[in-house]
Coordinates of C-alpha atoms in Angstrom, one line a residue:
Chain E
D3 CA 83.7 92.7 100.1
A4 CA 85.0 89.5 98.6
G5 CA 88.2 91.2 97.3
V6 CA 89.5 90.9 93.8
I7 CA 88.4 87.7 92.2
Q8 CA 90.3 86.0 89.4
S9 CA 89.4 83.0 87.4
P10 CA 90.6 80.4 86.5
R11 CA 93.1 79.8 89.3
H12 CA 95.0 77.3 87.2
E13 CA 95.0 76.8 83.5
V14 CA 97.0 74.2 81.5
T15 CA 96.7 74.5 77.8
E16 CA 98.6 73.6 74.7
M17 CA 100.6 75.9 72.5
G18 CA 98.4 77.7 70.0
Q19 CA 95.3 77.6 72.0
E20 CA 93.4 80.7 73.1
V21 CA 93.5 81.6 76.8
T22 CA 91.1 84.0 78.6
L23 CA 91.7 85.2 82.1
R24 CA 89.0 87.0 84.0
C25 CA 89.0 89.5 86.8
K26 CA 86.3 91.1 89.0
P27 CA 87.7 94.1 90.8
I28 CA 86.6 95.4 94.2
S29 CA 83.3 97.2 93.9
G30 CA 83.7 100.9 93.6
H31 CA 87.4 100.8 92.6
D32 CA 88.2 102.8 89.5
Y33 CA 91.6 101.5 88.6
L34 CA 92.4 98.0 87.4
F35 CA 95.8 96.6 86.7
W36 CA 97.0 93.4 85.0
Y37 CA 100.5 92.1 86.1
R38 CA 102.5 89.1 85.1
Q39 CA 104.9 87.4 87.5
T40 CA 107.8 85.0 86.5
M41 CA 110.9 84.0 88.4
M42 CA 113.1 85.6 85.8
R43 CA 111.4 88.9 85.4
G44 CA 109.4 89.4 88.6
L45 CA 106.2 91.4 88.5
E46 CA 105.6 93.2 85.2
L47 CA 102.8 95.6 84.6
L48 CA 101.0 94.6 81.4
I49 CA 98.1 97.1 81.2
Y50 CA 96.0 99.3 83.4
F51 CA 92.5 100.8 83.1
N52 CA 90.9 103.9 84.8
N53 CA 87.2 104.0 84.7
N54 CA 87.1 101.1 82.2
V55 CA 89.4 103.0 79.8
P56 CA 92.8 101.5 79.0
I57 CA 95.4 104.1 80.0
D58 CA 98.7 102.4 79.3
D59 CA 99.2 99.1 77.5
S60 CA 103.0 99.6 76.8
G61 CA 103.7 96.5 78.9
M62 CA 101.7 94.1 76.8
P63 CA 104.3 91.8 75.3
E64 CA 103.0 91.6 71.7
D65 CA 99.9 91.6 69.6
R66 CA 98.9 88.1 70.9
F67 CA 97.9 89.8 74.1
S68 CA 94.7 91.8 74.5
A69 CA 92.7 93.2 77.4
K70 CA 89.3 94.6 77.8
M71 CA 87.1 96.1 80.5
P72 CA 83.6 96.2 79.2
N73 CA 82.2 97.5 82.5
A74 CA 83.4 98.5 86.0
S75 CA 83.0 95.0 87.4
F76 CA 84.7 92.8 84.8
S77 CA 88.0 92.6 82.8
T78 CA 89.6 90.0 80.6
L79 CA 93.1 89.3 79.5
K80 CA 93.3 87.2 76.4
I81 CA 96.3 85.5 74.8
Q82 CA 95.8 84.2 71.3
P83 CA 97.7 82.1 70.2
S84 CA 99.4 81.1 73.4
E85 CA 103.1 80.1 73.6
P86 CA 105.1 78.2 76.2
R87 CA 106.9 81.5 77.1
D88 CA 103.6 82.9 78.3
S89 CA 103.6 80.5 81.2
A90 CA 103.4 82.6 84.3
V91 CA 101.2 83.8 87.1
Y92 CA 98.9 86.6 86.0
F93 CA 97.6 88.9 88.7
C94 CA 94.8 91.4 88.6
A95 CA 94.7 94.3 91.1
S96 CA 92.4 97.2 91.7
S97 CA 92.5 100.4 93.6
L98 CA 90.5 103.6 94.3
T99 CA 91.6 107.1 93.3
T100 CA 92.6 109.3 96.2
S101 CA 93.6 112.9 96.3
G102 CA 97.1 111.9 95.6
G103 CA 96.5 109.4 92.8
T104 CA 95.8 105.7 92.9
G105 CA 95.4 104.4 96.4
E106 CA 96.1 101.1 98.1
L107 CA 96.4 98.3 95.7
F108 CA 94.5 95.1 96.3
F109 CA 95.5 91.9 94.5
G110 CA 93.7 88.8 93.4
E111 CA 95.1 85.4 94.1
G112 CA 96.3 85.1 90.5
S113 CA 95.8 82.8 87.6
R114 CA 98.7 80.3 87.1
L115 CA 99.0 79.6 83.3
T116 CA 101.0 76.7 81.9
V117 CA 101.4 76.5 78.2
L118 CA 102.7 73.1 77.0
Chain Q
K28 CA 111.4 104.9 83.1
Q29 CA 111.1 103.9 86.8
E30 CA 113.5 101.3 88.0
V31 CA 113.2 99.7 91.4
T32 CA 115.9 97.8 93.3
Q33 CA 115.5 95.9 96.5
I34 CA 118.4 94.9 98.6
P35 CA 119.1 92.3 99.9
A36 CA 117.5 89.8 97.5
A37 CA 117.4 87.2 100.3
L38 CA 117.8 87.3 104.0
S39 CA 117.8 84.6 106.7
V40 CA 117.7 85.6 110.4
P41 CA 117.0 84.0 113.7
E42 CA 113.7 84.7 115.4
G43 CA 113.6 87.9 117.5
E44 CA 116.0 89.9 115.4
N45 CA 115.2 93.4 114.1
L46 CA 115.8 93.8 110.4
V47 CA 115.7 96.4 107.6
L48 CA 114.7 95.8 104.0
N49 CA 115.8 98.4 101.4
C50 CA 114.1 99.8 98.3
S51 CA 115.5 102.3 95.9
F52 CA 113.9 103.9 92.9
T53 CA 115.2 106.1 90.1
D54 CA 112.3 108.4 89.4
S55 CA 111.4 110.5 92.5
A56 CA 108.2 111.8 90.9
I57 CA 106.0 109.6 93.0
Y58 CA 102.7 110.2 94.9
N59 CA 103.1 107.2 97.2
L60 CA 105.0 104.0 97.8
Q61 CA 103.5 100.7 99.0
W62 CA 105.1 97.7 100.6
F63 CA 103.6 94.3 100.0
R64 CA 104.0 90.8 101.3
Q65 CA 103.7 87.7 99.2
D66 CA 103.5 84.2 100.5
P67 CA 104.5 81.3 98.2
G68 CA 101.7 80.6 95.7
K69 CA 99.6 83.5 96.9
G70 CA 98.8 87.0 95.8
L71 CA 100.2 90.2 97.2
T72 CA 99.0 91.7 100.4
S73 CA 99.4 95.4 101.1
L74 CA 101.3 96.1 104.3
L75 CA 101.9 99.8 104.3
L76 CA 101.2 102.8 102.1
I77 CA 103.2 106.0 102.5
Q78 CA 102.1 109.1 100.8
S79 CA 104.8 111.3 99.2
S80 CA 104.2 114.0 101.8
Q81 CA 104.9 111.5 104.6
R82 CA 108.2 110.4 106.1
E83 CA 107.0 107.2 107.7
Q84 CA 104.1 104.9 108.4
T85 CA 103.7 102.3 111.1
S86 CA 101.6 99.2 111.5
G87 CA 102.3 97.0 114.5
R88 CA 105.9 95.7 114.3
L89 CA 106.3 97.2 110.8
N90 CA 107.6 100.7 110.1
A91 CA 108.2 102.0 106.6
S92 CA 110.1 105.2 105.9
L93 CA 110.3 107.2 102.7
D94 CA 113.0 109.7 101.5
K95 CA 111.5 110.8 98.2
S96 CA 114.4 113.1 97.2
S97 CA 117.0 110.4 97.5
G98 CA 114.7 107.7 96.0
R99 CA 114.8 105.4 99.0
S100 CA 112.4 103.6 101.3
T101 CA 113.1 101.1 104.1
L102 CA 110.9 98.6 105.8
Y103 CA 111.8 97.9 109.4
I104 CA 110.5 94.7 111.0
A105 CA 110.9 94.6 114.8
A106 CA 111.2 91.3 116.8
S107 CA 110.9 89.1 113.7
Q108 CA 108.9 85.9 113.9
P109 CA 108.8 82.7 111.8
G110 CA 105.4 83.9 110.5
D111 CA 107.1 86.9 108.9
S112 CA 108.8 84.6 106.4
A113 CA 107.7 85.7 103.0
T114 CA 108.8 87.8 100.0
Y115 CA 108.5 91.6 100.6
L116 CA 108.1 93.9 97.6
C117 CA 108.0 97.6 97.3
A118 CA 106.2 99.6 94.6
P119 CA 106.5 103.4 94.1
G120 CA 103.5 104.9 92.4
S121 CA 104.3 107.4 89.6
S122 CA 102.7 110.8 89.9
N123 CA 102.9 111.2 86.2
T124 CA 101.4 108.0 84.9
G125 CA 99.7 106.3 87.9
K126 CA 101.7 103.2 87.3
L127 CA 103.0 101.1 90.2
I128 CA 106.3 99.4 89.3
F129 CA 107.6 96.6 91.5
G130 CA 111.1 95.7 92.7
Q131 CA 112.2 92.1 92.5
G132 CA 111.6 91.6 96.2
T133 CA 113.4 90.5 99.3
T134 CA 112.8 86.9 100.4
L135 CA 112.9 86.7 104.1
Q136 CA 113.3 83.5 106.2
V137 CA 113.0 83.8 110.0
K138 CA 114.3 80.7 111.7
P139 CA 112.8 79.5 115.0

């Protein structure tokens, strides 16, 4: 398996523009997580899905952020309009349900977003 | 709300030393705990996963222990090597919500 695939790897945009980050989880995994990483705040959980259904979006900073998972092999995280404080590395991760809950978490390489 | 603390924040040791990284968490209602490694500019790689019913898990020179009742986990690295230099993060998985919340990590430097 190719692992979790994220695109784009790098994105530089201007304040006010719409940004869309994409993620393809590992085939067969039923959990998908979106995290944001900054030096100041570390890794923050933004939202996660189980079987394509959003379970908890309490980490989404504000209404400018939205996430969708239209099918088991694709998810998007959208920021509209973007602001400089959104600059961070955004990670997508997926895992498979085990008898005890979500199993080992596999991360993508991340999308580094810079908003000027 | 789960809070995860990792101590120390940074560690620099000479090659060959054995070392211990600490992770503490406030909510003991977890089903597992994972340790990850992150190299600069890269994603996270899973190192070890300990189920809540387990006390420890080993992989090569790495050994992770879990004391769920006291909210603590340790990662032991034996005979450290320069290639071990990275940031190590722990993440307990909530048995109530399924969330994995991360600590800030310990940045390790192993000097040749």
